[in-house]
Amino acid sequence: MSELRTYTGVHRPTWIEVDLKAIQANIQNEQQLLPAGTEIFAVVKANAYGHGILEVAKAAEQAGATGFCVAILDEALYLREAGFTCPILVLGAIFKADAALAAEQDISITVYNKEFFEGLSLPDKPLKLHVKVDTGMGRLGFQTEKEVLLAVEQIAADPRLQFEGIYTHFATADQKETSYFEKQLQKFRSVLLQLDQKPRYVHAANSATALLHVQADFNMIRLGIAMYGLTPSVEIEDSLPYELKPALSLYTEIAQVKKLLPGDHVSYGATYEAKQEEWVATLPIGYADGLLRRFSGYQVLVNGHPAEIIGRVCMDQIIVRLNDYYPVGTVVTIIGQSGSLKRTATDAAEYLGTINYEITCAFSTRVPRKYLD
Ligand SMILES: *Cc1c(COP(=O)(O)O)cnc(C)c1O
């Protein structure tokens, strides 16, 4: 398979800043909460939720994470190629033909269906497997105890396979109402009771579970969104056991400032019309950078003041209304702190009617990531 080569916009004043110390503080705060001996695997799929996989992985490892979770095999291979030697678990589907590649690179993969065991071709190195139990998420995973036990037997019967882990995933851990969560937990515990021997890793917790249901951490947690300092949901934001420190900020700079007169229009469709004289600025960021078109109307921050995105968001540019004149080159905060005001990915998500996960994942590789450590 050929490697995709791409570029980053380092010659344009639009950038993401990632505070690696914040990521480390979030991991260490979580560690304090967990019973001794519980391991943290840092979830760094999707380019570490847009934060940059290699830098985040390094910072997480330094802070005490003992392994990584990724969604696809390519992400695991990318980490191996960069020199990471700790356990890496692929949570999602892979081509069965690539199981050999996973074994060669000592990458653990998830087994969730019986078809996996048919005609598997493997090298001499053992393939480490985590058996996924579907206790109610309805996504990947064996649905019944019988199927789980059969899979465990099949692993035991094949010397090339190693039963390294068993896990499940909760559908409602980020909600205050816990009855569905309890049902899933109960189902997982009942499957575990059927095992003659538990594997090295038994895990169920995503961030929400690790924050609110420490009893369900087993011996490893899969820490994603909380590690980036973002709440798993707005609903539980006021019940969090420690303060999450957001790691990602997004900045741009004013490229042009102009004064509009009453009746002047702005952007495609000329949908915005100035009602009075006003200062507006053109900013070099648009939907191709992940600032989605629906951000029209959202307020970014200029010099500690809100500045509304007026008219339509373009592919590479937006226009904002200023509270006053500011010179070209003035820094604009889209996510982050400006004066006494703050914008988080969660604020942006609420405006768009989505979740913070989708906001940070959407920032494209065109936006360079700068790291503070
Ligand atoms: C993405 C993912 C996680 C991490 O979830 P967060 O809510 O970001 O902590 C954990 N487990 C599985 C199976 C996942 O797909």
Short mmCIF file of C-alpha atoms and ligand atoms in Angstrom, two decimals:
data_model
loop_
_atom_site.label_atom_id
_atom_site.label_comp_id
_atom_site.label_asym_id
_atom_site.label_seq_id
_atom_site.Cartn_x
_atom_site.Cartn_y
_atom_site.Cartn_z
CA MET A 1 0.00 0.00 0.00
CA SER A 2 1.38 3.43 -0.85
CA GLU A 3 1.88 5.98 1.86
CA LEU A 4 -0.20 9.13 1.65
CA ARG A 5 2.01 12.19 1.69
CA THR A 6 0.40 15.46 2.56
CA TYR A 7 1.27 19.03 3.45
CA THR A 8 0.66 21.43 6.28
CA GLY A 9 0.02 25.18 6.06
CA VAL A 10 3.02 26.53 7.92
CA HIS A 11 3.19 29.69 5.78
CA ARG A 12 -0.21 31.00 6.80
CA PRO A 13 -1.11 32.50 10.19
CA THR A 14 -3.59 29.80 11.31
CA TRP A 15 -2.46 27.23 13.82
CA ILE A 16 -3.45 24.83 16.57
CA GLU A 17 -1.59 24.95 19.86
CA VAL A 18 -1.50 21.76 21.94
CA ASP A 19 -0.53 22.03 25.59
CA LEU A 20 1.13 18.68 26.34
CA LYS A 21 1.39 19.57 30.04
CA ALA A 22 -2.41 19.75 30.17
CA ILE A 23 -2.63 16.24 28.68
CA GLN A 24 -0.14 14.98 31.26
CA ALA A 25 -2.01 16.68 34.11
CA ASN A 26 -5.27 15.03 33.01
CA ILE A 27 -3.60 11.60 32.94
CA GLN A 28 -2.05 12.15 36.36
CA ASN A 29 -5.33 13.32 37.87
CA GLU A 30 -7.01 10.20 36.50
CA GLN A 31 -4.22 8.04 37.92
CA GLN A 32 -4.86 9.49 41.40
CA LEU A 33 -8.49 8.45 41.10
CA LEU A 34 -7.82 4.86 40.01
CA PRO A 35 -7.11 1.95 42.35
CA ALA A 36 -3.39 1.09 42.43
CA GLY A 37 -2.41 -1.26 39.64
CA THR A 38 -4.98 -0.05 37.13
CA GLU A 39 -3.25 0.74 33.86
CA ILE A 40 -4.09 3.62 31.56
CA PHE A 41 -4.04 3.07 27.81
CA ALA A 42 -4.10 6.43 26.03
CA VAL A 43 -6.63 6.46 23.19
CA VAL A 44 -4.80 8.18 20.33
CA LYS A 45 -6.98 7.17 17.37
CA ALA A 46 -7.85 9.72 14.68
CA ASN A 47 -4.53 11.55 15.04
CA ALA A 48 -5.13 11.77 18.80
CA TYR A 49 -8.57 13.35 18.32
CA GLY A 50 -6.90 15.92 16.05
CA HIS A 51 -4.16 16.80 18.55
CA GLY A 52 -1.31 14.95 16.78
CA ILE A 53 -0.68 11.25 17.42
CA LEU A 54 3.10 11.09 17.93
CA GLU A 55 3.43 14.08 20.25
CA VAL A 56 0.42 13.07 22.34
CA ALA A 57 1.60 9.45 22.53
CA LYS A 58 5.02 10.58 23.78
CA ALA A 59 3.55 12.94 26.37
CA ALA A 60 1.05 10.30 27.54
CA GLU A 61 3.77 7.69 27.94
CA GLN A 62 5.88 10.13 29.99
CA ALA A 63 2.86 10.83 32.20
CA GLY A 64 2.39 7.14 32.98
CA ALA A 65 0.19 5.66 30.24
CA THR A 66 1.42 2.09 29.68
CA GLY A 67 -0.18 1.43 26.31
CA PHE A 68 -2.19 2.89 23.45
CA CYS A 69 -5.55 2.24 21.84
CA VAL A 70 -6.12 3.09 18.19
CA ALA A 71 -9.00 2.51 15.80
CA ILE A 72 -7.17 1.16 12.76
CA LEU A 73 -4.07 -0.92 12.12
CA ASP A 74 -2.37 1.90 10.22
CA GLU A 75 -2.38 4.04 13.37
CA ALA A 76 -0.71 1.23 15.30
CA LEU A 77 1.89 0.71 12.58
CA TYR A 78 2.57 4.45 12.54
CA LEU A 79 3.30 4.36 16.29
CA ARG A 80 5.55 1.29 15.93
CA GLU A 81 7.43 2.92 13.06
CA ALA A 82 8.00 5.97 15.27
CA GLY A 83 9.64 3.69 17.84
CA PHE A 84 6.92 3.10 20.45
CA THR A 85 7.43 -0.36 21.95
CA CYS A 86 4.59 -0.51 24.52
CA PRO A 87 1.35 -2.48 23.99
CA ILE A 88 -0.91 -1.11 21.25
CA LEU A 89 -4.47 -2.33 20.84
CA VAL A 90 -6.46 -1.88 17.63
CA LEU A 91 -10.10 -1.40 18.67
CA GLY A 92 -11.65 -1.56 15.21
CA ALA A 93 -11.88 -3.88 12.23
CA ILE A 94 -8.88 -4.88 10.16
CA PHE A 95 -8.47 -7.01 7.01
CA LYS A 96 -8.02 -10.62 8.15
CA ALA A 97 -5.11 -10.83 5.72
CA ASP A 98 -3.35 -8.18 7.82
CA ALA A 99 -3.45 -10.23 11.04
CA ALA A 100 0.03 -11.49 10.11
CA LEU A 101 1.27 -7.91 9.90
CA ALA A 102 -0.15 -7.18 13.36
CA ALA A 103 1.62 -10.26 14.76
CA GLU A 104 4.93 -9.30 13.12
CA GLN A 105 4.72 -5.84 14.71
CA ASP A 106 3.52 -7.11 18.11
CA ILE A 107 0.24 -5.21 17.75
CA SER A 108 -2.79 -6.50 19.65
CA ILE A 109 -6.04 -6.74 17.73
CA THR A 110 -9.70 -7.12 18.63
CA VAL A 111 -11.58 -10.30 17.78
CA TYR A 112 -15.36 -9.93 17.64
CA ASN A 113 -16.70 -12.57 15.26
CA LYS A 114 -16.25 -16.29 14.59
CA GLU A 115 -15.36 -15.69 10.94
CA PHE A 116 -12.01 -14.37 12.19
CA PHE A 117 -10.81 -17.90 13.00
CA GLU A 118 -11.52 -19.34 9.53
CA GLY A 119 -8.45 -19.74 7.32
CA LEU A 120 -6.26 -17.42 9.34
CA SER A 121 -2.73 -17.23 7.97
CA LEU A 122 -0.10 -16.26 10.55
CA PRO A 123 3.67 -16.11 10.96
CA ASP A 124 5.54 -17.83 13.79
CA LYS A 125 5.14 -14.88 16.12
CA PRO A 126 2.04 -15.07 18.35
CA LEU A 127 -0.90 -12.82 17.60
CA LYS A 128 -2.25 -11.07 20.70
CA LEU A 129 -6.03 -10.93 20.85
CA HIS A 130 -8.56 -9.00 22.90
CA VAL A 131 -12.01 -10.58 22.82
CA LYS A 132 -14.72 -7.95 22.49
CA VAL A 133 -18.02 -8.59 24.22
CA ASP A 134 -21.09 -6.71 22.98
CA THR A 135 -23.03 -6.10 26.19
CA GLY A 136 -25.37 -3.53 24.69
CA MET A 137 -23.45 -1.08 22.53
CA GLY A 138 -24.61 -3.09 19.53
CA ARG A 139 -21.46 -2.38 17.58
CA LEU A 140 -18.49 -4.83 17.43
CA GLY A 141 -18.47 -7.82 19.75
CA PHE A 142 -19.74 -11.30 20.50
CA GLN A 143 -23.33 -11.11 21.70
CA THR A 144 -23.67 -14.21 23.86
CA GLU A 145 -21.64 -15.91 26.61
CA LYS A 146 -21.60 -19.05 24.48
CA GLU A 147 -19.98 -17.21 21.56
CA VAL A 148 -17.41 -15.60 23.85
CA LEU A 149 -16.45 -18.94 25.40
CA LEU A 150 -16.19 -20.59 21.98
CA ALA A 151 -13.83 -17.80 20.84
CA VAL A 152 -11.73 -18.20 23.99
CA GLU A 153 -11.52 -21.96 23.32
CA GLN A 154 -10.49 -21.39 19.73
CA ILE A 155 -7.73 -19.04 20.86
CA ALA A 156 -6.53 -21.58 23.43
CA ALA A 157 -6.50 -24.32 20.79
CA ASP A 158 -4.19 -22.41 18.43
CA PRO A 159 -0.61 -21.93 19.65
CA ARG A 160 -0.17 -18.97 17.30
CA LEU A 161 -2.88 -17.07 19.16
CA GLN A 162 -2.57 -15.45 22.58
CA PHE A 163 -5.59 -14.53 24.74
CA GLU A 164 -4.31 -11.18 26.00
CA GLY A 165 -7.49 -9.32 26.86
CA ILE A 166 -11.24 -9.20 27.12
CA TYR A 167 -13.34 -6.06 27.00
CA THR A 168 -16.62 -4.32 26.45
CA HIS A 169 -17.74 -0.77 25.68
CA PHE A 170 -20.52 1.22 27.35
CA ALA A 171 -23.19 3.08 25.39
CA THR A 172 -24.45 5.41 28.14
CA ALA A 173 -21.56 5.97 30.57
CA ASP A 174 -21.73 9.71 29.84
CA GLN A 175 -25.31 10.00 31.08
CA LYS A 176 -26.52 10.58 34.63
CA GLU A 177 -29.17 7.88 34.39
CA THR A 178 -27.26 4.64 35.03
CA SER A 179 -29.73 1.76 34.57
CA TYR A 180 -28.56 0.82 31.04
CA PHE A 181 -24.94 1.17 32.14
CA GLU A 182 -25.58 -1.15 35.12
CA LYS A 183 -27.21 -3.70 32.82
CA GLN A 184 -24.16 -3.73 30.54
CA LEU A 185 -21.78 -3.98 33.48
CA GLN A 186 -23.75 -6.89 34.93
CA LYS A 187 -23.64 -8.71 31.58
CA PHE A 188 -19.87 -8.22 31.30
CA ARG A 189 -19.26 -9.44 34.86
CA SER A 190 -21.37 -12.52 34.18
CA VAL A 191 -19.25 -13.34 31.09
CA LEU A 192 -16.06 -12.91 33.15
CA LEU A 193 -17.35 -15.39 35.73
CA GLN A 194 -17.50 -18.06 33.02
CA LEU A 195 -13.80 -17.80 32.22
CA ASP A 196 -11.48 -20.46 33.65
CA GLN A 197 -8.65 -18.01 33.55
CA LYS A 198 -8.72 -14.24 33.10
CA PRO A 199 -6.40 -12.77 30.48
CA ARG A 200 -3.73 -10.13 31.22
CA TYR A 201 -6.10 -7.22 30.49
CA VAL A 202 -9.75 -6.93 31.50
CA HIS A 203 -11.14 -3.55 30.53
CA ALA A 204 -14.41 -1.70 30.06
CA ALA A 205 -13.90 1.97 30.88
CA ASN A 206 -13.84 4.81 28.41
CA SER A 207 -13.35 8.34 29.84
CA ALA A 208 -16.89 8.74 31.18
CA THR A 209 -16.72 5.37 32.97
CA ALA A 210 -13.26 6.12 34.34
CA LEU A 211 -14.46 9.48 35.67
CA LEU A 212 -17.80 8.47 37.17
CA HIS A 213 -17.75 4.69 37.74
CA VAL A 214 -14.37 3.80 39.13
CA GLN A 215 -15.74 0.41 40.22
CA ALA A 216 -15.94 -0.54 36.54
CA ASP A 217 -12.29 0.05 35.74
CA PHE A 218 -11.13 -3.62 36.04
CA ASN A 219 -7.35 -3.51 35.46
CA MET A 220 -7.02 -1.14 32.52
CA ILE A 221 -8.90 1.88 31.23
CA ARG A 222 -9.11 3.34 27.75
CA LEU A 223 -8.74 7.06 28.30
CA GLY A 224 -9.70 9.27 25.37
CA ILE A 225 -11.57 12.55 25.51
CA ALA A 226 -10.77 13.28 29.18
CA MET A 227 -7.05 13.01 28.46
CA TYR A 228 -7.51 15.90 26.00
CA GLY A 229 -9.18 17.86 28.80
CA LEU A 230 -12.70 17.72 27.39
CA THR A 231 -15.83 16.46 29.09
CA PRO A 232 -17.35 13.24 27.69
CA SER A 233 -20.72 15.01 27.73
CA VAL A 234 -22.21 18.33 28.82
CA GLU A 235 -24.63 16.41 31.03
CA ILE A 236 -21.90 15.18 33.39
CA GLU A 237 -19.72 18.29 33.28
CA ASP A 238 -20.81 19.34 36.78
CA SER A 239 -20.16 15.85 38.25
CA LEU A 240 -16.51 15.47 37.17
CA PRO A 241 -14.15 14.36 39.97
CA TYR A 242 -11.34 16.70 38.94
CA GLU A 243 -10.87 19.68 36.67
CA LEU A 244 -10.18 18.70 33.07
CA LYS A 245 -7.58 20.91 31.40
CA PRO A 246 -8.31 21.43 27.69
CA ALA A 247 -5.13 20.94 25.64
CA LEU A 248 -6.13 22.34 22.27
CA SER A 249 -6.37 25.98 21.19
CA LEU A 250 -6.99 27.27 17.68
CA TYR A 251 -5.76 30.66 16.54
CA THR A 252 -5.62 32.74 13.40
CA GLU A 253 -4.69 36.35 12.62
CA ILE A 254 -6.51 39.21 10.98
CA ALA A 255 -5.54 39.33 7.29
CA GLN A 256 -7.52 42.46 6.35
CA VAL A 257 -9.63 45.03 8.19
CA LYS A 258 -12.30 47.13 6.53
CA LYS A 259 -15.13 49.42 7.43
CA LEU A 260 -18.59 48.47 6.15
CA LEU A 261 -21.24 51.09 5.46
CA PRO A 262 -24.95 50.46 6.05
CA GLY A 263 -26.22 48.25 3.19
CA ASP A 264 -22.82 46.66 2.43
CA HIS A 265 -22.83 42.85 2.09
CA VAL A 266 -20.42 40.09 3.02
CA SER A 267 -19.46 36.63 1.65
CA TYR A 268 -21.13 34.16 -0.76
CA GLY A 269 -24.79 34.71 -1.33
CA ALA A 270 -24.41 38.23 0.10
CA THR A 271 -26.53 36.97 2.99
CA TYR A 272 -25.09 39.40 5.53
CA GLU A 273 -25.96 43.07 5.32
CA ALA A 274 -24.45 45.76 7.55
CA LYS A 275 -27.09 47.80 9.36
CA GLN A 276 -24.64 50.46 10.43
CA GLU A 277 -21.01 51.41 10.01
CA GLU A 278 -18.90 48.58 11.37
CA TRP A 279 -15.36 47.22 11.41
CA VAL A 280 -14.98 43.73 10.00
CA ALA A 281 -11.96 41.49 9.52
CA THR A 282 -11.15 38.73 7.05
CA LEU A 283 -9.53 35.69 8.69
CA PRO A 284 -7.53 32.98 6.86
CA ILE A 285 -9.41 29.88 8.02
CA GLY A 286 -12.40 28.07 6.57
CA TYR A 287 -14.27 24.82 6.27
CA ALA A 288 -11.33 23.07 4.57
CA ASP A 289 -9.50 23.56 7.86
CA GLY A 290 -12.38 21.99 9.78
CA LEU A 291 -14.15 25.22 10.68
CA LEU A 292 -17.43 23.87 9.38
CA ARG A 293 -19.87 25.95 7.40
CA ARG A 294 -22.41 25.82 10.20
CA PHE A 295 -20.09 28.01 12.30
CA SER A 296 -21.66 31.03 10.62
CA GLY A 297 -22.95 33.20 13.50
CA TYR A 298 -20.51 31.78 16.07
CA GLN A 299 -18.53 34.26 18.15
CA VAL A 300 -14.75 33.99 18.13
CA LEU A 301 -12.58 36.18 20.37
CA VAL A 302 -10.51 39.21 19.39
CA ASN A 303 -8.55 40.98 22.11
CA GLY A 304 -10.88 39.59 24.79
CA HIS A 305 -14.06 40.61 22.94
CA PRO A 306 -16.56 38.41 21.07
CA ALA A 307 -16.50 38.78 17.27
CA GLU A 308 -19.32 37.14 15.31
CA ILE A 309 -18.66 35.18 12.12
CA ILE A 310 -20.85 37.06 9.63
CA GLY A 311 -22.14 35.68 6.34
CA ARG A 312 -21.18 32.27 5.01
CA VAL A 313 -18.04 30.40 6.01
CA CYS A 314 -15.88 29.94 2.88
CA MET A 315 -13.48 27.08 2.16
CA ASP A 316 -10.41 29.04 3.29
CA GLN A 317 -11.69 32.26 4.84
CA ILE A 318 -14.25 33.78 7.16
CA ILE A 319 -15.31 37.34 7.96
CA VAL A 320 -15.96 38.51 11.51
CA ARG A 321 -17.52 41.69 12.91
CA LEU A 322 -15.22 43.52 15.32
CA ASN A 323 -16.21 45.61 18.34
CA ASP A 324 -13.57 48.15 17.28
CA TYR A 325 -10.73 48.64 14.82
CA TYR A 326 -7.84 46.18 15.21
CA PRO A 327 -4.73 46.11 13.03
CA VAL A 328 -3.80 43.40 10.53
CA GLY A 329 -1.90 40.67 12.37
CA THR A 330 -4.05 40.80 15.52
CA VAL A 331 -4.39 37.27 16.93
CA VAL A 332 -7.91 35.80 16.89
CA THR A 333 -8.88 32.99 19.26
CA ILE A 334 -11.35 30.46 17.88
CA ILE A 335 -10.74 27.91 20.65
CA GLY A 336 -8.83 29.00 23.73
CA GLN A 337 -8.45 31.94 26.09
CA SER A 338 -8.53 35.61 25.11
CA GLY A 339 -8.47 38.15 27.92
CA SER A 340 -11.06 37.03 30.45
CA LEU A 341 -13.09 35.07 27.89
CA LYS A 342 -12.70 31.44 26.90
CA ARG A 343 -13.98 29.25 24.07
CA THR A 344 -13.74 25.48 24.37
CA ALA A 345 -14.36 22.74 21.82
CA THR A 346 -17.41 21.94 23.94
CA ASP A 347 -18.79 25.50 23.44
CA ALA A 348 -18.23 25.18 19.70
CA ALA A 349 -19.93 21.77 19.70
CA GLU A 350 -22.96 23.09 21.55
CA TYR A 351 -23.32 25.89 18.99
CA LEU A 352 -23.23 23.34 16.16
CA GLY A 353 -25.48 20.80 17.90
CA THR A 354 -22.73 18.18 18.01
CA ILE A 355 -20.13 16.84 20.47
CA ASN A 356 -16.64 18.15 21.26
CA TYR A 357 -15.09 14.94 19.85
CA GLU A 358 -16.32 15.85 16.38
CA ILE A 359 -14.98 19.40 16.63
CA THR A 360 -11.33 18.50 17.34
CA CYS A 361 -11.33 15.51 14.96
CA ALA A 362 -12.53 17.79 12.16
CA PHE A 363 -9.47 20.08 12.21
CA SER A 364 -7.63 19.07 9.07
CA THR A 365 -3.96 18.32 8.56
CA ARG A 366 -3.72 21.66 6.72
CA VAL A 367 -3.66 23.37 10.12
CA PRO A 368 -0.21 23.03 11.71
CA ARG A 369 0.00 21.82 15.32
CA LYS A 370 2.41 23.62 17.64
CA TYR A 371 3.32 22.00 20.94
CA LEU A 372 3.82 23.57 24.34
CA ASP A 373 5.68 21.42 26.86
C1 LIG B 1 -12.85 5.76 21.22
C2 LIG B 1 -13.03 4.68 22.19
C3 LIG B 1 -12.70 4.88 23.53
C4 LIG B 1 -12.36 6.23 24.11
O1 LIG B 1 -13.54 6.91 24.42
P1 LIG B 1 -13.52 8.32 25.18
O2 LIG B 1 -14.95 8.62 25.41
O3 LIG B 1 -12.87 9.28 24.25
O4 LIG B 1 -12.73 8.12 26.42
C5 LIG B 1 -12.76 3.78 24.39
N1 LIG B 1 -13.14 2.56 23.93
C6 LIG B 1 -13.49 2.35 22.65
C7 LIG B 1 -13.92 0.98 22.23
C8 LIG B 1 -13.46 3.39 21.74
O5 LIG B 1 -13.84 3.18 20.48
#
